[in-house]
Amino acid sequence: MTKLNLNFNYNAWNEYLEWKKEDKKTSQKIDNFIKECQRHPFTGKGKPEPLKANLSGAWSRQSNHKDRMVYSVTTTELQIWQLKYHYSK
């Protein structure tokens, strides 16, 4: 798979910046997830799983015990929807 273009929604971008300030370890893990997802969005670290119900079509990866990276994928783009909490948005 070719490298997907990266896009954050407004809230996810703010959460990304918060992680950069608050927790370097989780921030680095998220950066690694993003790089991995741009090439292999459905396999790899963080226990990738497809979401169901109203989040059908989105995927998540576990960044720590309480937080998830929620994202979706098109043929050209990796869309980041959420980087904090547990499927709350």
Tab-separated table of C-alpha atoms in Angstrom:
chain	number	residue	atom	x	y	z
A	1	MET	CA	0.000	0.000	0.000
A	2	THR	CA	1.253	3.496	-0.773
A	3	LYS	CA	1.602	6.041	1.993
A	4	LEU	CA	-1.758	7.635	2.839
A	5	ASN	CA	-2.152	11.391	3.182
A	6	LEU	CA	-2.747	12.449	6.784
A	7	ASN	CA	-5.684	14.558	7.950
A	8	PHE	CA	-6.778	15.444	11.508
A	9	ASN	CA	-10.191	16.782	12.417
A	10	TYR	CA	-10.083	19.904	14.619
A	11	ASN	CA	-10.561	18.115	17.967
A	12	ALA	CA	-8.067	15.376	17.144
A	13	TRP	CA	-5.439	17.972	16.229
A	14	ASN	CA	-5.942	19.708	19.587
A	15	GLU	CA	-5.667	16.350	21.370
A	16	TYR	CA	-2.461	15.648	19.420
A	17	LEU	CA	-0.968	18.937	20.604
A	18	GLU	CA	-2.071	18.197	24.195
A	19	TRP	CA	-0.272	14.821	24.105
A	20	LYS	CA	2.871	16.574	22.862
A	21	LYS	CA	2.800	18.779	25.980
A	22	GLU	CA	1.470	16.305	28.572
A	23	ASP	CA	2.980	12.888	27.923
A	24	LYS	CA	5.991	12.344	25.675
A	25	LYS	CA	5.760	8.539	25.859
A	26	THR	CA	2.145	8.407	24.662
A	27	SER	CA	2.885	11.130	22.122
A	28	GLN	CA	5.680	9.024	20.632
A	29	LYS	CA	3.413	5.972	20.563
A	30	ILE	CA	0.764	7.969	18.672
A	31	ASP	CA	3.374	9.205	16.189
A	32	ASN	CA	4.413	5.597	15.593
A	33	PHE	CA	0.779	4.509	15.144
A	34	ILE	CA	0.241	7.256	12.584
A	35	LYS	CA	3.340	6.289	10.596
A	36	GLU	CA	2.333	2.630	10.690
A	37	CYS	CA	-1.292	3.397	9.741
A	38	GLN	CA	-0.187	5.409	6.729
A	39	ARG	CA	1.270	2.185	5.274
A	40	HIS	CA	-0.693	-0.616	6.993
A	41	PRO	CA	-3.878	0.791	8.573
A	42	PHE	CA	-5.482	-2.504	9.611
A	43	THR	CA	-2.560	-4.419	11.130
A	44	GLY	CA	0.241	-3.710	13.581
A	45	LYS	CA	0.652	-2.413	17.107
A	46	GLY	CA	-2.039	-1.079	19.413
A	47	LYS	CA	-4.518	-3.901	18.728
A	48	PRO	CA	-6.200	-2.399	15.634
A	49	GLU	CA	-9.906	-3.184	15.617
A	50	PRO	CA	-12.844	-2.164	13.433
A	51	LEU	CA	-15.497	-0.240	15.329
A	52	LYS	CA	-19.212	-1.003	15.212
A	53	ALA	CA	-22.618	0.660	15.468
A	54	ASN	CA	-22.487	4.448	14.997
A	55	LEU	CA	-18.690	4.256	14.521
A	56	SER	CA	-18.887	1.615	11.792
A	57	GLY	CA	-16.200	2.209	9.181
A	58	ALA	CA	-13.749	3.606	11.721
A	59	TRP	CA	-10.893	1.758	13.390
A	60	SER	CA	-9.137	2.167	16.723
A	61	ARG	CA	-5.753	1.470	18.256
A	62	GLN	CA	-5.097	1.420	21.986
A	63	SER	CA	-2.518	4.043	22.971
A	64	ASN	CA	-2.785	3.316	26.707
A	65	HIS	CA	-5.244	1.772	29.153
A	66	LYS	CA	-7.880	4.511	28.773
A	67	ASP	CA	-7.146	6.255	25.468
A	68	ARG	CA	-7.642	5.252	21.841
A	69	MET	CA	-6.671	6.599	18.464
A	70	VAL	CA	-9.804	6.498	16.303
A	71	TYR	CA	-9.299	6.796	12.560
A	72	SER	CA	-10.776	5.976	9.189
A	73	VAL	CA	-9.160	5.197	5.874
A	74	THR	CA	-9.969	5.958	2.250
A	75	THR	CA	-7.938	4.970	-0.787
A	76	THR	CA	-5.824	8.118	-0.379
A	77	GLU	CA	-6.263	9.399	3.176
A	78	LEU	CA	-5.811	8.513	6.839
A	79	GLN	CA	-8.346	10.588	8.807
A	80	ILE	CA	-7.648	10.928	12.543
A	81	TRP	CA	-10.857	11.505	14.528
A	82	GLN	CA	-9.791	11.107	18.151
A	83	LEU	CA	-6.639	10.616	20.223
A	84	LYS	CA	-7.984	10.730	23.780
A	85	TYR	CA	-10.579	8.792	25.709
A	86	HIS	CA	-12.438	5.646	24.729
A	87	TYR	CA	-14.655	6.138	21.640
A	88	SER	CA	-16.303	9.207	23.095
A	89	LYS	CA	-16.613	11.329	19.973
